[in-house]
Amino acid sequence: MKYCYRICLLLLLGLSSQHPGAQGLVSTEKQKPATPTAPVITDRAGNTLGLYGGMTSIRGLAGYEPGVLLITDGGDMIGATLSGHIALLERLYFTEPDCRGRRFFHPQLTGATLSYPFPGSIGQSPHSGELLQIEKYSAMQTVSLKSMFSLSNNSADCINTELKLKAWPLLPVTQQQAKQAAHIDGSPIGVMAELPAKKREQRRAKKQQQAPQDMRTTVDQAECSPACLVKDLGNGVCDVDCYLATCNYDDGDCDSLDQEVILELQQSRCAPGCELVEIGDSFCDTACNNSQCSFDGGDCSDLD
Amino acid sequence: MDNYISATRKLLLLLFFISFSHMSAAVCVQANLAGIWYLNGFSGDTLESSFLETDFCKIKINASGSILGNASSCKARVPEGVFTVNLTGGNLNLNAGCRITGRINYCDPELQQCGFAIRIDQAQLDRGKTVMSISGFDSTDTEAVVHFVGIKR
C-alpha cells in the first residue's frame, strides 16, 4: 500500500497565458532551458522556465494538506492532495495584468487521479489535456511561483502570493508512452517503471547475451509422470509421485518404505501429480486439469 | 551437600534437555522442503530503486529438492498488467541449520527467452518447516533482486 498512493485531482488555478493577467506570474531561481517539444512558460523577465512539478501544501476539502503541484503550459497549476479527497477544480481568469479586469470562475469536479509524485510520474493537464511527466533522473530545483489567484469561489479577493517549492522539471509525453508507463485504471495518469531506453536496451542485451544457450520454453528436466523427474529416479530418495509403473517405481527408492504409507500418500492425489490442495489455487496445473480433479477447480479456464 | 549436588545435577540435566530439545527443533532435512509452496513477494532493481513488481508464485518441490517446472509458475503484477512467468526448474537445498540455497530457473516473459535463473543465497525455513523467507538475485543481472515469503500447503 505504501507505493499505492492514489490521490484525486483537487484544485486547479488556471492562469492562462492567453490572458494578459497570466503573463509573468511564474519565476524561478534556477533557469532551465526548455526542450524543443515542451510548451513554454516564462517569468517576468521573459526567461524560459519550462514546466515544473513538486510538493507543496494545497487547500483541499480537508483544509491544507500535502500535495503535488504541477505547472503546465499556459500557466495552469494543477494541485492534487495525497489524501484522495475529491474536490472542486477552480479556474480563474484575469483579463488584465496584475489581477485586474474581469475575473470569473469555472468550477469543475474531476475524478482524475494522480499517483504519488516522483521522477517518472505522469499527470494530465486539465487545461490542455496534455500528458506531462516529471522528468526522470532530474534534480529538484527551487521554484518560486509569484501568482495571483483566489483559493475558492467565495473569495473575490485577488491574492498575491509567492510560493517557493522544490520542483522537478516536467516533460510532455505521448498517450502511447503514458499507456506503457502508467497504472491504467481508467486514468491516463501513473508511474513510469521503465528505464531510459538506451540504458534499458543495454541491460536487455547484456541479459540476453548472458543467458545460457538452452532456450527451451518448457521445462529443464524430463518427467516420466506428472511431478516425477526422470533425473531423480534411483537417487536414494523416495518420491511418492514416482512410485508408478511408468517410472519404474522410483527405481527402488521407495522399497524400504511401508507400501501402505505410500499408497495412503498417493490417495491424497486426485490424479498423478495433482494434490487436492492444488485445485482452485488460481494456478493452472496440467496434472489437475481433468475430470477426476474437477478440472483444477476452473484454474485453467481463466487463462487469457 | 549431597542434596545440593543432586539438585545441581538435576538442574544441569534439565538445562541440557531444554537445550537439546531446542537444537533438535532447529535441525532441518532436505525432505522438509518437499511439497507445494505459495510465495508472495516483490522484485525490483536496486540500482534504480524501482520495486514496482509484486509476485505470487507456486513452487512444487520434490523430496530431492528439485523444482518441478511443469507445476510451478509465478504471476507477476507490474504497472503494465499481470504476466505469467514460467518456472522451468531448478533446485532448492536445505541444510541442517535450515538455510536454503539454490536456484529457480525461469523464462523472461518480456524477452520471451528461457534459461535465466534466480540465485537464492539468503533464505531460511522456519522451525515449523512451513514458512520460508527468501532473498535472491538474478544470476545474469545481479542488480535485479527478489524477496519472497512462502507458506507450505
Coordinates of C-alpha atoms in Angstrom, one line a residue:
Chain A
M1 CA 0.0 0.0 0.0
K2 CA 2.9 2.2 0.6
Y3 CA 3.5 2.5 -3.1
C4 CA -0.1 2.9 -4.0
Y5 CA -0.8 6.4 -3.1
R6 CA -3.8 7.2 -5.2
I7 CA -4.9 10.7 -5.0
C8 CA -7.6 12.7 -6.5
L9 CA -7.1 15.8 -8.5
L10 CA -8.1 18.7 -6.3
L11 CA -7.5 22.1 -7.3
L12 CA -6.8 24.0 -10.5
L13 CA -5.9 27.6 -10.7
G14 CA -5.9 28.4 -14.3
L15 CA -4.0 31.5 -15.2
S16 CA -3.9 31.1 -18.9
S17 CA -1.1 32.6 -20.8
Q18 CA -3.7 33.6 -23.4
H19 CA -4.9 36.2 -20.9
P20 CA -2.7 39.2 -20.2
G21 CA -3.0 38.7 -16.4
A22 CA -1.2 35.5 -16.6
Q23 CA 1.9 36.9 -18.1
G24 CA 4.9 36.8 -15.9
L25 CA 3.3 35.0 -13.0
V26 CA 6.0 32.5 -12.5
S27 CA 9.6 32.9 -11.8
T28 CA 12.4 30.6 -10.9
E29 CA 15.6 30.9 -9.0
K30 CA 17.3 28.5 -11.4
Q31 CA 16.6 28.7 -15.1
K32 CA 16.1 25.7 -17.2
P33 CA 16.2 25.7 -20.9
A34 CA 13.0 24.3 -22.5
T35 CA 13.2 21.2 -24.6
P36 CA 12.2 21.8 -28.2
T37 CA 8.9 20.0 -27.9
A38 CA 7.9 21.4 -24.5
P39 CA 5.4 24.1 -24.1
V40 CA 7.0 27.2 -22.8
I41 CA 6.2 29.5 -19.9
T42 CA 8.3 32.5 -19.0
D43 CA 9.0 34.5 -15.9
R44 CA 8.6 38.3 -15.6
A45 CA 11.9 38.9 -17.2
G46 CA 10.9 36.7 -20.2
N47 CA 13.2 33.8 -19.2
T48 CA 12.0 30.5 -20.4
L49 CA 11.1 28.2 -17.5
G50 CA 9.8 25.0 -18.9
L51 CA 7.4 23.0 -16.8
Y52 CA 7.7 22.1 -13.2
G53 CA 6.1 20.0 -10.6
G54 CA 6.7 19.5 -7.0
M55 CA 5.5 19.1 -3.5
T56 CA 3.6 21.8 -1.7
S57 CA 0.6 22.4 0.6
I58 CA -2.7 22.6 -1.2
R59 CA -6.1 23.6 0.1
G60 CA -8.5 20.8 -0.4
L61 CA -11.8 19.8 1.3
A62 CA -10.0 18.9 4.4
G63 CA -8.0 22.2 4.6
Y64 CA -4.4 22.5 3.7
E65 CA -2.6 19.2 3.2
P66 CA 0.5 18.0 1.5
G67 CA 0.1 17.6 -2.2
V68 CA 1.7 17.9 -5.6
L69 CA 1.6 21.0 -7.8
L70 CA 2.2 20.8 -11.5
I71 CA 2.8 23.9 -13.5
T72 CA 1.8 23.3 -17.1
D73 CA 1.9 25.2 -20.3
G74 CA -0.2 28.3 -20.2
G75 CA 0.5 28.7 -16.5
D76 CA -2.0 26.2 -15.3
M77 CA -1.3 24.9 -11.9
I78 CA -2.7 21.5 -11.1
G79 CA -3.0 20.7 -7.4
A80 CA -3.6 17.3 -6.0
T81 CA -3.6 16.2 -2.4
L82 CA -2.3 13.0 -1.1
S83 CA -5.4 12.2 0.9
G84 CA -7.5 11.3 -2.0
H85 CA -10.3 13.8 -1.4
I86 CA -12.3 14.8 -4.4
A87 CA -12.6 18.5 -4.5
L88 CA -13.6 21.3 -6.8
L89 CA -11.4 22.3 -9.6
E90 CA -11.3 26.0 -9.9
R91 CA -10.1 28.3 -12.6
L92 CA -9.6 31.9 -12.5
Y93 CA -9.0 34.2 -15.4
F94 CA -7.7 37.8 -15.4
T95 CA -8.2 39.9 -18.4
E96 CA -5.6 42.4 -17.4
P97 CA -2.2 42.2 -15.8
D98 CA -1.7 42.3 -12.1
C99 CA -5.0 40.8 -11.3
R100 CA -7.1 43.5 -12.8
G101 CA -10.1 43.3 -15.1
R102 CA -12.7 40.7 -15.3
R103 CA -12.4 37.6 -13.4
F104 CA -14.6 34.6 -13.4
F105 CA -14.7 31.0 -12.1
H106 CA -15.2 27.7 -13.8
P107 CA -15.7 25.3 -11.1
Q108 CA -15.4 21.7 -12.2
L109 CA -15.3 18.4 -10.5
T110 CA -12.9 15.8 -11.5
G111 CA -12.4 12.1 -10.9
A112 CA -9.0 12.1 -12.3
T113 CA -6.3 10.6 -10.2
L114 CA -2.6 11.2 -9.9
S115 CA 0.0 8.8 -8.5
Y116 CA 2.3 9.8 -5.7
P117 CA 4.6 12.2 -7.5
F118 CA 8.3 11.5 -8.0
P119 CA 10.5 11.5 -11.1
G120 CA 8.7 9.4 -13.6
S121 CA 5.2 10.3 -12.5
I122 CA 2.7 11.3 -15.2
G123 CA -0.1 13.7 -14.9
Q124 CA -2.6 15.3 -17.2
S125 CA -3.1 19.0 -17.7
P126 CA -6.8 19.6 -17.4
H127 CA -6.2 22.8 -19.3
S128 CA -4.7 21.4 -22.4
G129 CA -5.3 17.7 -21.9
E130 CA -1.6 17.2 -22.4
L131 CA 0.2 14.4 -20.6
L132 CA 3.1 15.6 -18.6
Q133 CA 5.8 13.6 -16.9
I134 CA 8.1 14.7 -14.1
E135 CA 11.4 14.3 -15.8
K136 CA 13.2 11.1 -14.7
Y137 CA 16.6 11.4 -13.3
S138 CA 16.2 15.1 -12.8
A139 CA 17.3 17.0 -9.8
M140 CA 14.8 19.1 -7.9
Q141 CA 15.0 22.8 -8.3
T142 CA 13.7 25.6 -6.1
V143 CA 11.0 27.3 -8.0
S144 CA 9.3 30.5 -6.9
L145 CA 5.7 31.0 -8.0
K146 CA 4.5 34.5 -8.0
S147 CA 0.9 34.1 -8.5
M148 CA -2.3 36.0 -8.2
F149 CA -5.2 33.7 -7.5
S150 CA -8.2 33.0 -5.4
L151 CA -8.5 29.8 -3.5
S152 CA -12.2 29.4 -3.6
N153 CA -15.4 30.5 -5.3
N154 CA -16.4 32.6 -2.2
S155 CA -13.3 34.7 -2.3
A156 CA -13.4 37.6 -4.6
D157 CA -10.1 38.9 -3.4
C158 CA -7.1 38.8 -5.6
I159 CA -4.4 37.1 -3.6
N160 CA -0.8 37.9 -4.4
T161 CA 1.4 35.0 -3.3
E162 CA 4.9 33.9 -3.7
L163 CA 5.2 30.2 -3.2
K164 CA 8.5 28.6 -3.1
L165 CA 8.7 24.9 -3.6
K166 CA 11.1 22.2 -4.6
A167 CA 10.1 21.1 -8.1
W168 CA 11.1 18.8 -10.8
P169 CA 11.1 19.7 -14.5
L170 CA 8.1 18.4 -16.5
L171 CA 8.2 16.9 -20.0
P172 CA 5.3 16.3 -22.3
V173 CA 4.7 12.6 -23.2
T174 CA 2.5 10.9 -25.7
Q175 CA -0.6 8.9 -24.9
Q176 CA 1.3 5.8 -26.1
Q177 CA 4.3 6.5 -23.8
A178 CA 1.9 7.1 -20.9
K179 CA 0.0 4.0 -21.6
Q180 CA 3.1 1.9 -21.5
A181 CA 4.2 3.5 -18.3
A182 CA 1.1 4.1 -16.3
H183 CA -1.1 2.3 -13.9
I184 CA -4.1 2.3 -16.1
D185 CA -7.3 2.2 -14.1
G186 CA -9.3 4.3 -16.5
S187 CA -7.0 7.1 -15.7
P188 CA -4.2 8.3 -18.0
I189 CA -2.0 9.0 -15.1
G190 CA 0.6 6.8 -13.5
V191 CA 4.1 6.0 -12.7
M192 CA 6.9 5.2 -15.1
A193 CA 8.7 2.0 -14.4
E194 CA 10.9 1.8 -17.3
L195 CA 14.5 2.9 -17.6
P196 CA 15.7 5.3 -20.2
A197 CA 15.5 3.5 -23.5
K198 CA 19.2 3.3 -24.1
K199 CA 20.2 2.0 -20.7
R200 CA 17.3 -0.4 -20.7
E201 CA 18.3 -1.7 -24.1
Q202 CA 21.9 -2.2 -22.9
R203 CA 20.7 -4.2 -19.9
R204 CA 18.4 -6.3 -22.0
A205 CA 21.2 -7.0 -24.5
K206 CA 23.5 -7.9 -21.6
K207 CA 20.9 -10.2 -20.1
Q208 CA 20.2 -11.9 -23.5
Q209 CA 23.9 -12.3 -24.0
Q210 CA 24.5 -13.9 -20.6
A211 CA 21.5 -16.3 -20.9
P212 CA 22.5 -19.9 -21.3
Q213 CA 22.1 -21.4 -24.7
D214 CA 19.4 -23.6 -23.5
M215 CA 16.3 -21.8 -24.9
R216 CA 13.7 -24.5 -24.2
T217 CA 10.5 -22.9 -23.2
T218 CA 9.0 -25.8 -21.4
V219 CA 10.9 -27.4 -18.5
D220 CA 14.5 -28.2 -17.8
Q221 CA 14.0 -31.8 -16.9
A222 CA 12.0 -34.6 -18.4
E223 CA 9.2 -36.2 -16.4
C224 CA 8.1 -39.9 -16.6
S225 CA 4.9 -39.0 -14.9
P226 CA 3.4 -35.6 -13.7
A227 CA 5.6 -34.4 -10.8
C228 CA 8.2 -37.0 -11.3
L229 CA 11.6 -36.1 -12.7
V230 CA 13.5 -38.8 -14.5
K231 CA 16.7 -37.4 -13.2
D232 CA 15.6 -38.1 -9.6
L233 CA 14.8 -41.8 -10.1
G234 CA 17.1 -44.1 -8.2
N235 CA 18.7 -41.2 -6.3
G236 CA 18.0 -42.9 -2.9
V237 CA 15.2 -40.5 -2.0
C238 CA 11.7 -41.9 -2.2
D239 CA 9.3 -39.8 -4.2
V240 CA 5.7 -40.8 -3.9
D241 CA 4.8 -39.3 -7.3
C242 CA 7.5 -41.5 -8.9
Y243 CA 6.2 -44.7 -7.3
L244 CA 4.4 -45.8 -10.5
A245 CA 5.0 -48.4 -13.1
T246 CA 5.7 -45.7 -15.7
C247 CA 8.6 -44.5 -13.5
N248 CA 9.8 -48.0 -12.6
Y249 CA 8.7 -47.4 -9.1
D250 CA 11.2 -44.7 -8.4
D251 CA 14.0 -47.2 -9.4
G252 CA 13.6 -48.8 -6.0
D253 CA 14.0 -45.7 -3.9
C254 CA 10.8 -46.5 -2.0
D255 CA 11.4 -50.2 -1.4
S256 CA 12.3 -49.7 2.2
L257 CA 9.1 -47.8 3.0
D258 CA 5.8 -49.3 4.0
Q259 CA 3.7 -49.8 1.0
E260 CA 0.6 -48.8 2.9
V261 CA 2.1 -45.4 3.7
I262 CA 3.0 -44.8 0.1
L263 CA -0.5 -45.7 -1.1
E264 CA -2.0 -43.5 1.5
L265 CA 0.1 -40.6 0.3
Q266 CA -0.9 -41.3 -3.3
Q267 CA -4.5 -41.3 -2.3
S268 CA -4.1 -37.6 -1.4
R269 CA -3.9 -37.0 -5.1
C270 CA -6.9 -37.0 -7.3
A271 CA -4.7 -37.8 -10.3
P272 CA -1.0 -38.5 -10.6
G273 CA 0.9 -35.3 -9.8
C274 CA -2.1 -33.4 -8.6
E275 CA -2.6 -32.9 -4.9
L276 CA -6.0 -31.8 -3.7
V277 CA -4.7 -28.5 -2.3
E278 CA -3.8 -27.5 -5.8
I279 CA -7.4 -27.5 -7.0
G280 CA -8.7 -23.9 -7.2
D281 CA -5.4 -22.3 -6.1
S282 CA -5.5 -19.9 -9.0
F283 CA -2.6 -21.6 -10.8
C284 CA -3.4 -23.8 -13.8
D285 CA -1.9 -27.2 -13.3
T286 CA -1.9 -29.6 -16.2
A287 CA -1.9 -32.6 -14.0
C288 CA -5.1 -31.3 -12.3
N289 CA -7.0 -30.3 -15.4
N290 CA -9.1 -33.4 -15.7
S291 CA -12.5 -34.7 -14.6
Q292 CA -11.1 -36.6 -11.6
C293 CA -9.7 -33.3 -10.3
S294 CA -12.7 -31.1 -11.2
F295 CA -10.7 -29.6 -14.0
D296 CA -8.4 -27.8 -11.5
G297 CA -11.4 -26.1 -10.0
G298 CA -11.6 -23.8 -13.0
D299 CA -8.0 -22.5 -12.7
C300 CA -7.2 -23.4 -16.3
S301 CA -10.3 -21.8 -17.7
D302 CA -9.4 -18.4 -16.5
L303 CA -6.4 -18.2 -18.8
D304 CA -6.4 -15.4 -21.3
Chain B
M1 CA 26.0 -31.4 50.5
D2 CA 24.8 -34.5 48.7
N3 CA 21.4 -32.9 48.3
Y4 CA 23.0 -29.8 46.8
I5 CA 25.0 -31.8 44.3
S6 CA 22.0 -33.8 43.4
A7 CA 19.9 -30.7 42.8
T8 CA 22.7 -29.1 40.7
R9 CA 22.9 -32.3 38.7
K10 CA 19.2 -32.2 38.1
L11 CA 19.3 -28.6 37.1
L12 CA 22.1 -29.3 34.6
L13 CA 20.3 -32.2 33.2
L14 CA 17.2 -30.1 32.8
L15 CA 19.2 -27.3 31.1
F16 CA 20.8 -29.9 28.8
F17 CA 17.4 -31.4 28.0
I18 CA 16.0 -28.0 27.2
S19 CA 19.0 -27.0 25.1
F20 CA 18.9 -30.3 23.2
S21 CA 15.1 -30.0 22.6
H22 CA 15.7 -26.5 21.2
M23 CA 18.5 -27.7 19.0
S24 CA 16.7 -30.7 17.7
A25 CA 13.7 -28.4 16.6
A26 CA 16.0 -26.3 14.5
V27 CA 17.5 -29.3 12.6
C28 CA 16.2 -29.5 9.1
V29 CA 16.4 -32.2 6.5
Q30 CA 16.0 -31.9 2.7
A31 CA 12.7 -33.6 2.7
N32 CA 11.2 -30.7 4.8
L33 CA 11.2 -28.6 1.6
A34 CA 9.2 -31.2 -0.4
G35 CA 5.7 -30.1 -1.2
I36 CA 3.8 -27.2 -2.6
W37 CA 4.9 -23.7 -1.7
Y38 CA 3.0 -20.5 -2.3
L39 CA 5.2 -17.4 -2.2
N40 CA 4.3 -13.8 -2.1
G41 CA 6.8 -11.1 -2.6
F42 CA 8.2 -8.4 -4.7
S43 CA 11.1 -7.9 -7.1
G44 CA 12.9 -5.0 -8.5
D45 CA 16.0 -3.2 -9.3
T46 CA 18.4 -2.0 -6.6
L47 CA 20.3 0.3 -9.0
E48 CA 17.1 2.1 -10.0
S49 CA 15.4 1.8 -6.6
S50 CA 12.4 0.5 -8.5
F51 CA 10.3 -2.1 -6.9
L52 CA 7.1 -2.0 -8.8
E53 CA 6.7 -5.7 -9.4
T54 CA 4.8 -7.9 -7.0
D55 CA 4.8 -11.6 -7.4
F56 CA 2.7 -14.5 -6.5
C57 CA 4.3 -17.9 -7.1
K58 CA 3.6 -21.5 -6.8
I59 CA 6.6 -23.7 -6.5
K60 CA 6.4 -27.5 -6.3
I61 CA 9.5 -29.2 -4.8
N62 CA 10.1 -32.9 -4.7
A63 CA 11.9 -34.8 -2.0
S64 CA 15.3 -34.3 -3.6
G65 CA 14.9 -30.5 -3.7
S66 CA 14.2 -30.3 -7.5
I67 CA 11.7 -27.7 -8.6
L68 CA 9.0 -29.3 -10.8
G69 CA 8.8 -26.9 -13.7
N70 CA 5.5 -28.2 -15.0
A71 CA 3.8 -27.5 -11.8
S72 CA 5.5 -24.2 -10.9
S73 CA 4.9 -20.6 -12.1
C74 CA 4.6 -17.1 -11.0
K75 CA 2.1 -14.3 -11.6
A76 CA 4.0 -11.0 -11.8
R77 CA 2.0 -7.8 -11.4
V78 CA 3.6 -4.8 -12.9
P79 CA 2.2 -1.4 -13.9
E80 CA 1.6 -2.8 -17.4
G81 CA -0.6 -5.7 -16.2
V82 CA -0.2 -9.2 -14.9
F83 CA 2.1 -11.7 -16.6
T84 CA 2.7 -15.4 -16.1
V85 CA 6.3 -16.2 -15.5
N86 CA 7.1 -19.8 -16.3
L87 CA 9.4 -21.5 -13.9
T88 CA 11.3 -24.2 -15.7
G89 CA 13.1 -26.0 -12.9
G90 CA 16.0 -25.5 -10.6
N91 CA 16.6 -26.8 -7.1
L92 CA 16.5 -25.7 -3.5
N93 CA 18.8 -27.2 -1.0
L94 CA 18.2 -27.2 2.7
N95 CA 21.0 -27.7 5.3
A96 CA 20.7 -28.8 8.9
G97 CA 20.7 -25.2 10.0
C98 CA 17.6 -24.7 7.9
R99 CA 19.4 -22.5 5.5
I100 CA 18.1 -22.7 1.9
T101 CA 20.2 -22.2 -1.1
G102 CA 19.8 -22.9 -4.8
R103 CA 18.3 -21.6 -7.9
I104 CA 15.0 -21.1 -9.5
N105 CA 15.0 -21.2 -13.3
Y106 CA 12.6 -19.1 -15.3
C107 CA 11.6 -17.7 -18.7
D108 CA 11.6 -14.0 -19.1
P109 CA 8.2 -13.0 -20.5
E110 CA 9.5 -9.7 -21.7
L111 CA 12.5 -11.2 -23.6
Q112 CA 10.5 -14.3 -24.4
Q113 CA 13.6 -16.2 -23.6
C114 CA 14.3 -19.0 -21.1
G115 CA 17.5 -20.1 -19.4
F116 CA 17.5 -17.4 -16.7
A117 CA 17.8 -18.1 -13.0
I118 CA 17.2 -16.5 -9.7
R119 CA 20.0 -17.4 -7.3
I120 CA 18.9 -18.0 -3.8
D121 CA 21.6 -17.2 -1.4
Q122 CA 19.9 -16.0 1.7
A123 CA 16.9 -18.0 2.8
Q124 CA 15.6 -19.7 5.9
L125 CA 13.0 -22.3 6.8
D126 CA 11.1 -21.6 10.0
R127 CA 11.1 -24.0 12.9
G128 CA 7.7 -25.4 12.0
K129 CA 9.0 -26.1 8.5
T130 CA 6.0 -24.5 6.8
V131 CA 7.2 -20.9 6.3
M132 CA 10.3 -19.8 4.3
S133 CA 11.8 -16.4 3.8
I134 CA 13.8 -16.0 0.6
S135 CA 16.1 -13.3 -0.8
G136 CA 17.8 -13.8 -4.2
F137 CA 19.1 -12.1 -7.2
D138 CA 19.1 -12.7 -11.0
S139 CA 22.1 -14.6 -12.0
T140 CA 22.5 -12.6 -15.2
D141 CA 21.6 -9.2 -13.7
T142 CA 22.7 -9.0 -10.1
E143 CA 21.0 -5.7 -9.5
A144 CA 17.7 -7.4 -10.0
V145 CA 16.6 -8.8 -6.7
V146 CA 13.6 -10.7 -5.3
H147 CA 12.2 -11.1 -1.8
F148 CA 9.6 -13.7 -1.0
V149 CA 7.8 -15.2 1.9
G150 CA 6.4 -18.6 1.3
I151 CA 4.0 -20.9 3.0
K152 CA 3.7 -24.6 2.5
R153 CA 0.4 -26.3 1.8

